[in-house]
PDB file of C-alpha atoms in Angstrom:
ATOM      1  CA  TYR A   1     121.413  94.676  74.597  1.00 81.00           C
ATOM      2  CA  TYR A   2     120.662  98.366  75.165  1.00 82.00           C
ATOM      3  CA  PHE A   3     117.544  99.386  77.092  1.00 84.00           C
ATOM      4  CA  PRO A   4     117.165 103.197  77.123  1.00 80.00           C
ATOM      5  CA  CYS A   5     114.618 104.658  79.510  1.00 83.00           C
ATOM      6  CA  GLN A   6     114.963 108.463  79.890  1.00 80.00           C
ATOM      7  CA  ARG A   7     111.759 108.667  81.923  1.00 83.00           C
ATOM      8  CA  TRP A   8     110.823 109.133  85.578  1.00 87.00           C
ATOM      9  CA  LEU A   9     110.061 106.268  87.918  1.00 90.00           C
ATOM     10  CA  ALA A  10     108.160 108.412  90.413  1.00 88.00           C
ATOM     11  CA  VAL A  11     104.585 108.693  91.651  1.00 84.00           C
ATOM     12  CA  GLU A  12     104.550 112.489  91.240  1.00 81.00           C
ATOM     13  CA  GLU A  13     106.228 112.620  87.800  1.00 81.00           C
ATOM     14  CA  ASP A  14     105.327 111.580  84.235  1.00 78.00           C
ATOM     15  CA  ASP A  15     102.494 108.956  84.284  1.00 79.00           C
ATOM     16  CA  GLY A  16     103.086 108.031  87.954  1.00 82.00           C
ATOM     17  CA  GLN A  17     104.526 104.552  87.373  1.00 84.00           C
ATOM     18  CA  ILE A  18     107.459 103.405  89.543  1.00 86.00           C
ATOM     19  CA  VAL A  19     108.178 100.287  87.442  1.00 86.00           C
ATOM     20  CA  ARG A  20     108.781 100.328  83.679  1.00 85.00           C
ATOM     21  CA  GLU A  21     109.117  97.726  80.953  1.00 82.00           C
ATOM     22  CA  LEU A  22     111.927  98.603  78.543  1.00 83.00           C
ATOM     23  CA  VAL A  23     112.442  97.293  75.015  1.00 78.00           C
ATOM     24  CA  PRO A  24     115.905  96.747  73.499  1.00 79.00           C
ATOM     25  CA  VAL A  25     117.064  99.068  70.702  1.00 73.00           C
ATOM     26  CA  ASP A  26     119.740  99.014  68.024  1.00 70.00           C
ATOM     27  CA  GLU A  27     123.235  99.855  69.287  1.00 67.00           C
ATOM     28  CA  ALA A  28     123.461 102.607  66.651  1.00 61.00           C
ATOM     29  CA  PHE A  29     120.826 104.654  68.513  1.00 59.00           C
ATOM     30  CA  VAL A  30     122.885 104.625  71.699  1.00 59.00           C
ATOM     31  CA  LYS A  31     126.113 105.548  69.909  1.00 57.00           C
ATOM     32  CA  LYS A  32     124.452 108.420  68.067  1.00 53.00           C
ATOM     33  CA  ASP A  33     122.961 109.656  71.309  1.00 49.00           C
ATOM     34  CA  SER A  34     126.391 109.730  72.976  1.00 49.00           C
ATOM     35  CA  GLU A  35     127.478 112.111  70.211  1.00 48.00           C
ATOM     36  CA  ASN A  36     124.603 114.440  71.132  1.00 50.00           C
ATOM     37  CA  ASP A  37     122.515 113.553  68.115  1.00 49.00           C
ATOM     38  CA  GLY A  38     119.133 114.825  69.264  1.00 50.00           C
ATOM     39  CA  GLN A  39     117.406 113.571  66.126  1.00 50.00           C
ATOM     40  CA  SER A  40     118.394 109.994  66.927  1.00 53.00           C
ATOM     41  CA  LEU A  41     116.972 110.366  70.436  1.00 55.00           C
ATOM     42  CA  ALA A  42     113.704 111.697  69.040  1.00 56.00           C
ATOM     43  CA  THR A  43     113.335 108.771  66.658  1.00 62.00           C
ATOM     44  CA  LEU A  44     114.073 106.394  69.512  1.00 68.00           C
ATOM     45  CA  GLY A  45     111.182 107.799  71.549  1.00 74.00           C
ATOM     46  CA  LEU A  46     108.783 107.181  68.678  1.00 78.00           C
ATOM     47  CA  GLU A  47     110.175 103.694  68.020  1.00 76.00           C
ATOM     48  CA  GLN A  48     109.738 102.720  71.674  1.00 76.00           C
ATOM     49  CA  LYS A  49     106.216 104.143  71.795  1.00 79.00           C
ATOM     50  CA  ALA A  50     105.256 102.170  68.681  1.00 77.00           C
ATOM     51  CA  LYS A  51     106.353  98.933  70.411  1.00 79.00           C
ATOM     52  CA  SER A  52     104.443  99.655  73.596  1.00 83.00           C
ATOM     53  CA  THR A  53     100.788 100.042  74.538  1.00 87.00           C
ATOM     54  CA  THR A  54      99.427 102.687  76.889  1.00 88.00           C
ATOM     55  CA  TYR A  55      96.303 101.761  78.832  1.00 93.00           C
ATOM     56  CA  THR A  56      94.008 104.153  80.679  1.00 93.00           C
ATOM     57  CA  VAL A  57      92.665 102.204  83.655  1.00 96.00           C
ATOM     58  CA  LYS A  58      89.551 103.497  85.437  1.00 97.00           C
ATOM     59  CA  VAL A  59      88.579 101.877  88.744  1.00 97.00           C
ATOM     60  CA  LYS A  60      85.141 102.415  90.344  1.00 97.00           C
ATOM     61  CA  THR A  61      84.786 101.890  94.088  1.00 96.00           C
ATOM     62  CA  GLY A  62      81.240 100.924  95.073  1.00 95.00           C
ATOM     63  CA  ASP A  63      78.828 103.268  96.823  1.00 95.00           C
ATOM     64  CA  LYS A  64      78.416 101.188  99.977  1.00 91.00           C
ATOM     65  CA  LYS A  65      79.293 101.741 103.624  1.00 92.00           C
ATOM     66  CA  ASN A  66      83.044 101.163 104.196  1.00 92.00           C
ATOM     67  CA  ALA A  67      83.531 100.450 100.461  1.00 92.00           C
ATOM     68  CA  GLY A  68      86.776 102.458 100.227  1.00 93.00           C
ATOM     69  CA  THR A  69      90.237 101.120 101.049  1.00 94.00           C
ATOM     70  CA  ASP A  70      93.546 102.533 102.325  1.00 93.00           C
ATOM     71  CA  ALA A  71      95.456  99.434 101.199  1.00 93.00           C
ATOM     72  CA  ASN A  72      97.870  99.379  98.246  1.00 93.00           C
ATOM     73  CA  VAL A  73      96.027  98.254  95.112  1.00 95.00           C
ATOM     74  CA  PHE A  74      97.699  96.405  92.241  1.00 95.00           C
ATOM     75  CA  ILE A  75      96.601  95.088  88.851  1.00 95.00           C
ATOM     76  CA  THR A  76      97.908  92.635  86.231  1.00 95.00           C
ATOM     77  CA  LEU A  77      96.668  92.726  82.622  1.00 95.00           C
ATOM     78  CA  TYR A  78      96.701  89.414  80.729  1.00 95.00           C
ATOM     79  CA  GLY A  79      96.768  89.404  76.934  1.00 93.00           C
ATOM     80  CA  SER A  80      96.867  86.785  74.195  1.00 92.00           C
ATOM     81  CA  LYS A  81     100.684  87.086  73.962  1.00 91.00           C
ATOM     82  CA  ASP A  82     101.911  88.108  77.424  1.00 89.00           C
ATOM     83  CA  ASP A  83     100.995  89.895  80.647  1.00 92.00           C
ATOM     84  CA  THR A  84     102.077  93.191  82.200  1.00 90.00           C
ATOM     85  CA  GLY A  85     103.282  91.743  85.489  1.00 90.00           C
ATOM     86  CA  ILE A  86     102.077  93.316  88.736  1.00 91.00           C
ATOM     87  CA  VAL A  87     101.473  97.071  88.373  1.00 91.00           C
ATOM     88  CA  SER A  88     100.897  99.233  91.471  1.00 91.00           C
ATOM     89  CA  LEU A  89      98.044 101.724  91.092  1.00 92.00           C
ATOM     90  CA  LYS A  90      99.631 104.589  93.001  1.00 88.00           C
ATOM     91  CA  ALA A  91      99.092 107.858  91.078  1.00 85.00           C
ATOM     92  CA  SER A  92      95.384 108.542  90.542  1.00 89.00           C
ATOM     93  CA  LYS A  93      94.768 111.312  88.024  1.00 87.00           C
ATOM     94  CA  THR A  94      91.320 112.094  89.386  1.00 90.00           C
ATOM     95  CA  ASN A  95      91.481 111.964  93.196  1.00 90.00           C
ATOM     96  CA  LYS A  96      94.114 112.829  95.800  1.00 87.00           C
ATOM     97  CA  ASN A  97      92.718 110.130  98.094  1.00 91.00           C
ATOM     98  CA  LYS A  98      92.417 106.973  96.026  1.00 92.00           C
ATOM     99  CA  PHE A  99      89.701 104.300  96.190  1.00 95.00           C
ATOM    100  CA  GLU A 100      87.164 106.283  98.229  1.00 95.00           C
ATOM    101  CA  ARG A 101      83.476 105.301  98.373  1.00 95.00           C
ATOM    102  CA  GLY A 102      81.603 105.977  95.092  1.00 95.00           C
ATOM    103  CA  LYS A 103      84.632 107.486  93.318  1.00 95.00           C
ATOM    104  CA  VAL A 104      86.306 106.654  89.983  1.00 96.00           C
ATOM    105  CA  ASP A 105      90.118 106.695  89.940  1.00 96.00           C
ATOM    106  CA  GLU A 106      92.082 106.921  86.698  1.00 94.00           C
ATOM    107  CA  PHE A 107      95.590 105.540  86.135  1.00 92.00           C
ATOM    108  CA  THR A 108      98.027 105.144  83.244  1.00 89.00           C
ATOM    109  CA  VAL A 109      99.623 101.747  82.648  1.00 90.00           C
ATOM    110  CA  GLU A 110     102.225 101.257  79.934  1.00 87.00           C
ATOM    111  CA  SER A 111     103.621  97.931  78.774  1.00 88.00           C
ATOM    112  CA  VAL A 112     105.109  96.186  75.770  1.00 86.00           C
ATOM    113  CA  ASP A 113     102.571  94.605  73.420  1.00 85.00           C
ATOM    114  CA  ILE A 114     100.664  91.878  75.293  1.00 90.00           C
ATOM    115  CA  GLY A 115      98.187  91.231  72.453  1.00 89.00           C
ATOM    116  CA  ASP A 116      94.406  91.254  72.846  1.00 90.00           C
ATOM    117  CA  LEU A 117      93.358  91.872  76.453  1.00 92.00           C
ATOM    118  CA  LYS A 118      91.718  88.707  77.854  1.00 94.00           C
ATOM    119  CA  LYS A 119      91.407  89.178  81.624  1.00 96.00           C
ATOM    120  CA  ILE A 120      92.771  91.135  84.591  1.00 96.00           C
ATOM    121  CA  LYS A 121      93.736  90.330  88.153  1.00 97.00           C
ATOM    122  CA  ILE A 122      93.194  93.092  90.695  1.00 96.00           C
ATOM    123  CA  GLY A 123      93.747  93.074  94.439  1.00 95.00           C
ATOM    124  CA  HIS A 124      95.325  94.785  97.441  1.00 95.00           C
ATOM    125  CA  ASP A 125      97.928  94.031 100.118  1.00 94.00           C
ATOM    126  CA  ASN A 126      95.501  94.337 103.086  1.00 93.00           C
ATOM    127  CA  LYS A 127      97.727  96.959 104.756  1.00 93.00           C
ATOM    128  CA  GLY A 128      96.441 100.099 106.486  1.00 88.00           C
ATOM    129  CA  ASN A 129      93.603 101.016 108.835  1.00 87.00           C
ATOM    130  CA  SER A 130      90.636 100.417 106.533  1.00 89.00           C
ATOM    131  CA  THR A 131      91.560  97.659 104.106  1.00 91.00           C
ATOM    132  CA  GLY A 132      88.310  96.041 102.934  1.00 93.00           C
ATOM    133  CA  TRP A 133      87.286  97.245  99.460  1.00 95.00           C
ATOM    134  CA  PHE A 134      84.122  96.954  97.381  1.00 96.00           C
ATOM    135  CA  LEU A 135      85.125  97.066  93.703  1.00 96.00           C
ATOM    136  CA  GLU A 136      82.283  97.966  91.326  1.00 96.00           C
ATOM    137  CA  TRP A 137      84.100  97.725  87.978  1.00 96.00           C
ATOM    138  CA  VAL A 138      87.323  98.345  86.044  1.00 97.00           C
ATOM    139  CA  GLU A 139      87.399  99.957  82.601  1.00 97.00           C
ATOM    140  CA  ILE A 140      90.498  99.683  80.400  1.00 96.00           C
ATOM    141  CA  ASP A 141      90.995 101.853  77.321  1.00 95.00           C
ATOM    142  CA  ALA A 142      93.840 101.031  74.898  1.00 92.00           C
ATOM    143  CA  PRO A 143      93.959 103.784  72.223  1.00 90.00           C
ATOM    144  CA  SER A 144      96.706 102.096  70.182  1.00 87.00           C
ATOM    145  CA  LEU A 145      94.469  99.003  69.890  1.00 88.00           C
ATOM    146  CA  GLY A 146      91.240 100.949  69.379  1.00 90.00           C
ATOM    147  CA  GLN A 147      89.480  99.125  72.220  1.00 92.00           C
ATOM    148  CA  CYS A 148      87.804 100.026  75.486  1.00 95.00           C
ATOM    149  CA  LEU A 149      86.782  97.071  77.702  1.00 96.00           C
ATOM    150  CA  LYS A 150      84.624  96.958  80.843  1.00 96.00           C
ATOM    151  CA  PHE A 151      85.376  94.432  83.603  1.00 97.00           C
ATOM    152  CA  PRO A 152      82.397  94.219  86.000  1.00 96.00           C
ATOM    153  CA  CYS A 153      83.088  93.010  89.548  1.00 96.00           C
ATOM    154  CA  GLY A 154      80.483  94.129  92.113  1.00 95.00           C
ATOM    155  CA  ARG A 155      82.137  92.213  94.975  1.00 95.00           C
ATOM    156  CA  TRP A 156      84.140  92.750  98.154  1.00 95.00           C
ATOM    157  CA  LEU A 157      87.896  92.286  98.290  1.00 94.00           C
ATOM    158  CA  ASP A 158      87.909  91.876 102.047  1.00 92.00           C
ATOM    159  CA  LYS A 159      89.090  89.083 104.353  1.00 91.00           C
ATOM    160  CA  SER A 160      85.926  89.404 106.458  1.00 90.00           C
ATOM    161  CA  GLU A 161      83.351  89.768 103.633  1.00 88.00           C
ATOM    162  CA  ASP A 162      82.071  87.615 100.753  1.00 86.00           C
ATOM    163  CA  ASP A 163      84.512  84.680 100.226  1.00 91.00           C
ATOM    164  CA  GLY A 164      87.412  86.422 102.010  1.00 88.00           C
ATOM    165  CA  ALA A 165      89.493  86.941  98.843  1.00 92.00           C
ATOM    166  CA  ILE A 166      91.534  90.146  98.521  1.00 92.00           C
ATOM    167  CA  GLU A 167      92.345  89.667  94.850  1.00 94.00           C
ATOM    168  CA  ARG A 168      90.095  88.648  91.981  1.00 96.00           C
ATOM    169  CA  MET A 169      90.434  87.533  88.374  1.00 96.00           C
ATOM    170  CA  ILE A 170      87.899  89.452  86.245  1.00 96.00           C
ATOM    171  CA  PHE A 171      86.859  88.967  82.625  1.00 96.00           C
ATOM    172  CA  PRO A 172      85.527  91.599  80.208  1.00 95.00           C
ATOM    173  CA  ALA A 173      81.802  91.981  79.494  1.00 93.00           C
ATOM    174  CA  GLU A 174      81.689  91.454  75.723  1.00 87.00           C
ATOM    175  CA  LEU A 175      78.532  93.521  75.219  1.00 89.00           C
ATOM    176  CA  GLN A 176      80.191  96.523  76.886  1.00 89.00           C
ATOM    177  CA  THR A 177      83.318  96.479  74.679  1.00 90.00           C
ATOM    178  CA  THR A 178      83.753  99.576  72.492  1.00 92.00           C
ATOM    179  CA  GLU A 179      85.794  99.410  69.273  1.00 91.00           C
ATOM    180  CA  TYR A 180      87.192 102.440  67.429  1.00 88.00           C
ATOM    181  CA  ILE A 181      89.967 103.339  64.972  1.00 86.00           C
ATOM    182  CA  PRO A 182      93.354 102.789  66.698  1.00 89.00           C
ATOM    183  CA  PHE A 183      95.495 105.789  67.652  1.00 91.00           C
ATOM    184  CA  VAL A 184      99.101 106.308  66.505  1.00 90.00           C
ATOM    185  CA  PRO A 185     102.051 107.962  68.290  1.00 90.00           C
ATOM    186  CA  TYR A 186     103.059 111.494  67.287  1.00 92.00           C
ATOM    187  CA  GLU A 187     106.214 113.262  68.411  1.00 91.00           C
ATOM    188  CA  ILE A 188     105.401 116.918  69.112  1.00 93.00           C
ATOM    189  CA  THR A 189     108.284 119.325  69.740  1.00 93.00           C
ATOM    190  CA  VAL A 190     107.355 122.776  71.058  1.00 95.00           C
ATOM    191  CA  TYR A 191     109.767 125.730  70.900  1.00 96.00           C
ATOM    192  CA  THR A 192     109.045 128.650  73.261  1.00 95.00           C
ATOM    193  CA  SER A 193     110.469 132.022  72.161  1.00 96.00           C
ATOM    194  CA  ASP A 194     113.452 133.796  73.715  1.00 95.00           C
ATOM    195  CA  ILE A 195     111.801 137.039  74.737  1.00 94.00           C
ATOM    196  CA  PHE A 196     110.883 138.470  78.134  1.00 94.00           C
ATOM    197  CA  GLY A 197     107.841 136.765  79.683  1.00 91.00           C
ATOM    198  CA  ALA A 198     107.590 134.170  76.899  1.00 93.00           C
ATOM    199  CA  GLY A 199     107.008 131.175  79.193  1.00 92.00           C
ATOM    200  CA  THR A 200     103.673 129.900  80.485  1.00 92.00           C
ATOM    201  CA  ASP A 201     102.401 127.740  83.351  1.00 90.00           C
ATOM    202  CA  ALA A 202      99.023 127.252  81.672  1.00 91.00           C
ATOM    203  CA  ASP A 203      97.567 123.977  80.373  1.00 92.00           C
ATOM    204  CA  VAL A 204      98.762 123.798  76.739  1.00 94.00           C
ATOM    205  CA  PHE A 205      96.698 121.718  74.275  1.00 95.00           C
ATOM    206  CA  ILE A 206      96.924 120.736  70.614  1.00 95.00           C
ATOM    207  CA  VAL A 207      94.645 119.500  67.816  1.00 95.00           C
ATOM    208  CA  LEU A 208      95.959 118.051  64.520  1.00 95.00           C
ATOM    209  CA  TYR A 209      94.015 118.409  61.250  1.00 94.00           C
ATOM    210  CA  GLY A 210      94.477 116.114  58.245  1.00 92.00           C
ATOM    211  CA  SER A 211      92.913 116.207  54.812  1.00 87.00           C
ATOM    212  CA  ASP A 212      89.177 115.534  54.252  1.00 82.00           C
ATOM    213  CA  GLY A 213      88.232 117.260  57.506  1.00 83.00           C
ATOM    214  CA  ILE A 214      89.778 114.586  59.778  1.00 89.00           C
ATOM    215  CA  CYS A 215      91.032 115.927  63.101  1.00 91.00           C
ATOM    216  CA  THR A 216      92.200 114.599  66.458  1.00 93.00           C
ATOM    217  CA  GLN A 217      90.651 115.223  69.824  1.00 91.00           C
ATOM    218  CA  GLN A 218      91.975 118.174  71.821  1.00 94.00           C
ATOM    219  CA  LYS A 219      94.914 116.826  73.820  1.00 93.00           C
ATOM    220  CA  SER A 220      96.705 118.448  76.762  1.00 93.00           C
ATOM    221  CA  LEU A 221     100.479 118.067  76.399  1.00 92.00           C
ATOM    222  CA  CYS A 222     101.176 118.036  80.155  1.00 89.00           C
ATOM    223  CA  LEU A 223      99.911 115.243  82.384  1.00 80.00           C
ATOM    224  CA  ASN A 224      99.632 117.360  85.534  1.00 79.00           C
ATOM    225  CA  LYS A 225     100.149 120.836  87.030  1.00 80.00           C
ATOM    226  CA  ARG A 226     103.703 119.972  88.045  1.00 81.00           C
ATOM    227  CA  GLU A 227     104.622 119.400  84.399  1.00 85.00           C
ATOM    228  CA  GLN A 228     102.883 122.648  83.440  1.00 86.00           C
ATOM    229  CA  ARG A 229     105.235 124.503  85.795  1.00 87.00           C
ATOM    230  CA  MET A 230     108.303 122.669  84.445  1.00 88.00           C
ATOM    231  CA  TYR A 231     107.653 122.979  80.701  1.00 92.00           C
ATOM    232  CA  PHE A 232     107.186 125.879  78.260  1.00 93.00           C
ATOM    233  CA  GLU A 233     109.810 128.069  79.920  1.00 93.00           C
ATOM    234  CA  ARG A 234     111.413 130.946  78.007  1.00 94.00           C
ATOM    235  CA  ASN A 235     113.758 129.734  75.206  1.00 95.00           C
ATOM    236  CA  SER A 236     112.985 126.071  75.910  1.00 93.00           C
ATOM    237  CA  VAL A 237     112.407 123.055  73.692  1.00 93.00           C
ATOM    238  CA  ASN A 238     109.921 120.490  75.030  1.00 92.00           C
ATOM    239  CA  GLN A 239     109.167 117.183  73.384  1.00 90.00           C
ATOM    240  CA  PHE A 240     106.055 115.056  73.891  1.00 90.00           C
ATOM    241  CA  ILE A 241     105.097 111.690  72.441  1.00 89.00           C
ATOM    242  CA  VAL A 242     101.314 111.390  72.453  1.00 89.00           C
ATOM    243  CA  GLU A 243      98.831 108.930  71.020  1.00 90.00           C
ATOM    244  CA  LEU A 244      96.197 110.568  68.848  1.00 92.00           C
ATOM    245  CA  GLU A 245      93.776 109.649  66.073  1.00 91.00           C
ATOM    246  CA  ASP A 246      95.571 108.975  62.771  1.00 90.00           C
ATOM    247  CA  VAL A 247      94.950 112.015  60.538  1.00 90.00           C
ATOM    248  CA  GLY A 248      96.820 110.468  57.600  1.00 87.00           C
ATOM    249  CA  ASP A 249     100.076 111.254  55.835  1.00 85.00           C
ATOM    250  CA  ILE A 250      99.411 114.998  55.481  1.00 89.00           C
ATOM    251  CA  ILE A 251      98.885 117.369  58.408  1.00 92.00           C
ATOM    252  CA  GLU A 252      97.150 120.409  56.902  1.00 92.00           C
ATOM    253  CA  LYS A 253      97.155 122.535  60.053  1.00 94.00           C
ATOM    254  CA  ILE A 254      97.305 122.390  63.822  1.00 94.00           C
ATOM    255  CA  ARG A 255      95.445 124.222  66.548  1.00 94.00           C
ATOM    256  CA  ILE A 256      97.529 124.955  69.639  1.00 95.00           C
ATOM    257  CA  GLY A 257      96.694 127.075  72.652  1.00 94.00           C
ATOM    258  CA  HIS A 258      96.184 127.061  76.395  1.00 93.00           C
ATOM    259  CA  LYS A 259      93.331 127.336  78.856  1.00 89.00           C
ATOM    260  CA  GLY A 260      94.494 130.536  80.592  1.00 85.00           C
ATOM    261  CA  GLY A 261      94.351 130.939  84.339  1.00 76.00           C
ATOM    262  CA  GLY A 262      97.218 131.105  86.812  1.00 71.00           C
ATOM    263  CA  LEU A 263      99.759 133.852  87.365  1.00 76.00           C
ATOM    264  CA  ASN A 264     101.854 133.435  84.216  1.00 80.00           C
ATOM    265  CA  SER A 265      99.524 132.212  81.481  1.00 86.00           C
ATOM    266  CA  GLY A 266     100.641 134.448  78.581  1.00 91.00           C
ATOM    267  CA  TRP A 267     102.836 132.489  76.162  1.00 94.00           C
ATOM    268  CA  HIS A 268     105.039 133.461  73.196  1.00 95.00           C
ATOM    269  CA  LEU A 269     105.265 130.397  70.944  1.00 95.00           C
ATOM    270  CA  ASP A 270     108.077 130.269  68.389  1.00 95.00           C
ATOM    271  CA  ARG A 271     107.241 127.098  66.426  1.00 95.00           C
ATOM    272  CA  VAL A 272     106.051 123.485  66.598  1.00 95.00           C
ATOM    273  CA  ALA A 273     107.547 120.425  64.872  1.00 94.00           C
ATOM    274  CA  ILE A 274     105.516 117.226  64.441  1.00 93.00           C
ATOM    275  CA  ARG A 275     106.613 113.781  63.275  1.00 89.00           C
ATOM    276  CA  ARG A 276     104.979 110.380  63.169  1.00 86.00           C
ATOM    277  CA  LEU A 277     106.141 106.903  62.257  1.00 76.00           C
ATOM    278  CA  LEU A 278     104.804 105.839  58.879  1.00 69.00           C
ATOM    279  CA  PRO A 279     103.048 102.434  58.789  1.00 63.00           C
ATOM    280  CA  ASN A 280     106.208 100.730  57.478  1.00 55.00           C
ATOM    281  CA  GLY A 281     108.115 101.966  60.533  1.00 51.00           C
ATOM    282  CA  LYS A 282     109.990 104.927  58.971  1.00 47.00           C
TER     283      LYS A 282
END
C-alpha cells in the first residue's frame, strides 16, 4: 500500500493540522512520480481530494465571565460511515488567542469520507491556568457535501461548573441545517512570469465562470500571510487544490487578481491552468 502525503503537519503551515488521514493510491502513481512525472502528481492531488472531505469548523465561546479557556481543545466528528478520530483544534484562522470570551474561532478539518455528519464530541484536556470553558455552539460546513450544520451547546466544560464534564457529545439542530449544491475540487496551477519584479506577496484570488452565467465565489488561493510570502515568486509554478461551486464541464473565463497592499504587491502573471475531475473520476 502506498500512502502519499506531500503536505505539512504543522500548526503554522497549510491548514494547521498536525495529524493527517491518508488514503492509499495505485502503485503506478508512485512509480510515475519517481520518474519526475509532474502530471501524475497533479492527478494524484485531485484524486486524493475527491476521496476526502474538508470541514470548516467554527467554535463560539460564550460571552460570560471566565468563559474562555487556555486548555487544549479537541473535536471528533461522527458520520454514518466512520469518524474522524480526535482532531486537535490548534490553528485558529480568526484569532491569535483561541477560545477567548465572546469570540468565534475557525478551523479546517480534513478527513476521508465519514458519510453524513450525525454528532460531534468536543472537549479539552484541562491543562493551563484558566481551563474552564463555556461553549456556546459549533458550526460545521462541509462544501463537498453541500451542508452546513449547527451544534448548539450553551454549557460549561469545567470540572467545577455544571455537571463537571470537560467533554460533551453534541447533536445538530435540524432546523438550523443549511443545504446547498455540493462543491467540487479544482486543481489550479499558477505560473508567475520570469521578469524583474514579477513576484507578489499580495492576497491572490480567483473566480471561475461557466456557461449560463454560473460562477464560483471569490476564493483566496493562500490560506495565510505566510503562504502569500512563499508563493507567487518570480518564475515559479504554484499549484492549489480548492473546493469551489461546480461551474460545469466548460469554463468560459476566469477572474484572477489580488487585493494590493504590502511592499511587493505588483504581479506579472504568465498563465493559469485549471483541471477538475469529471463525475466519472477522469
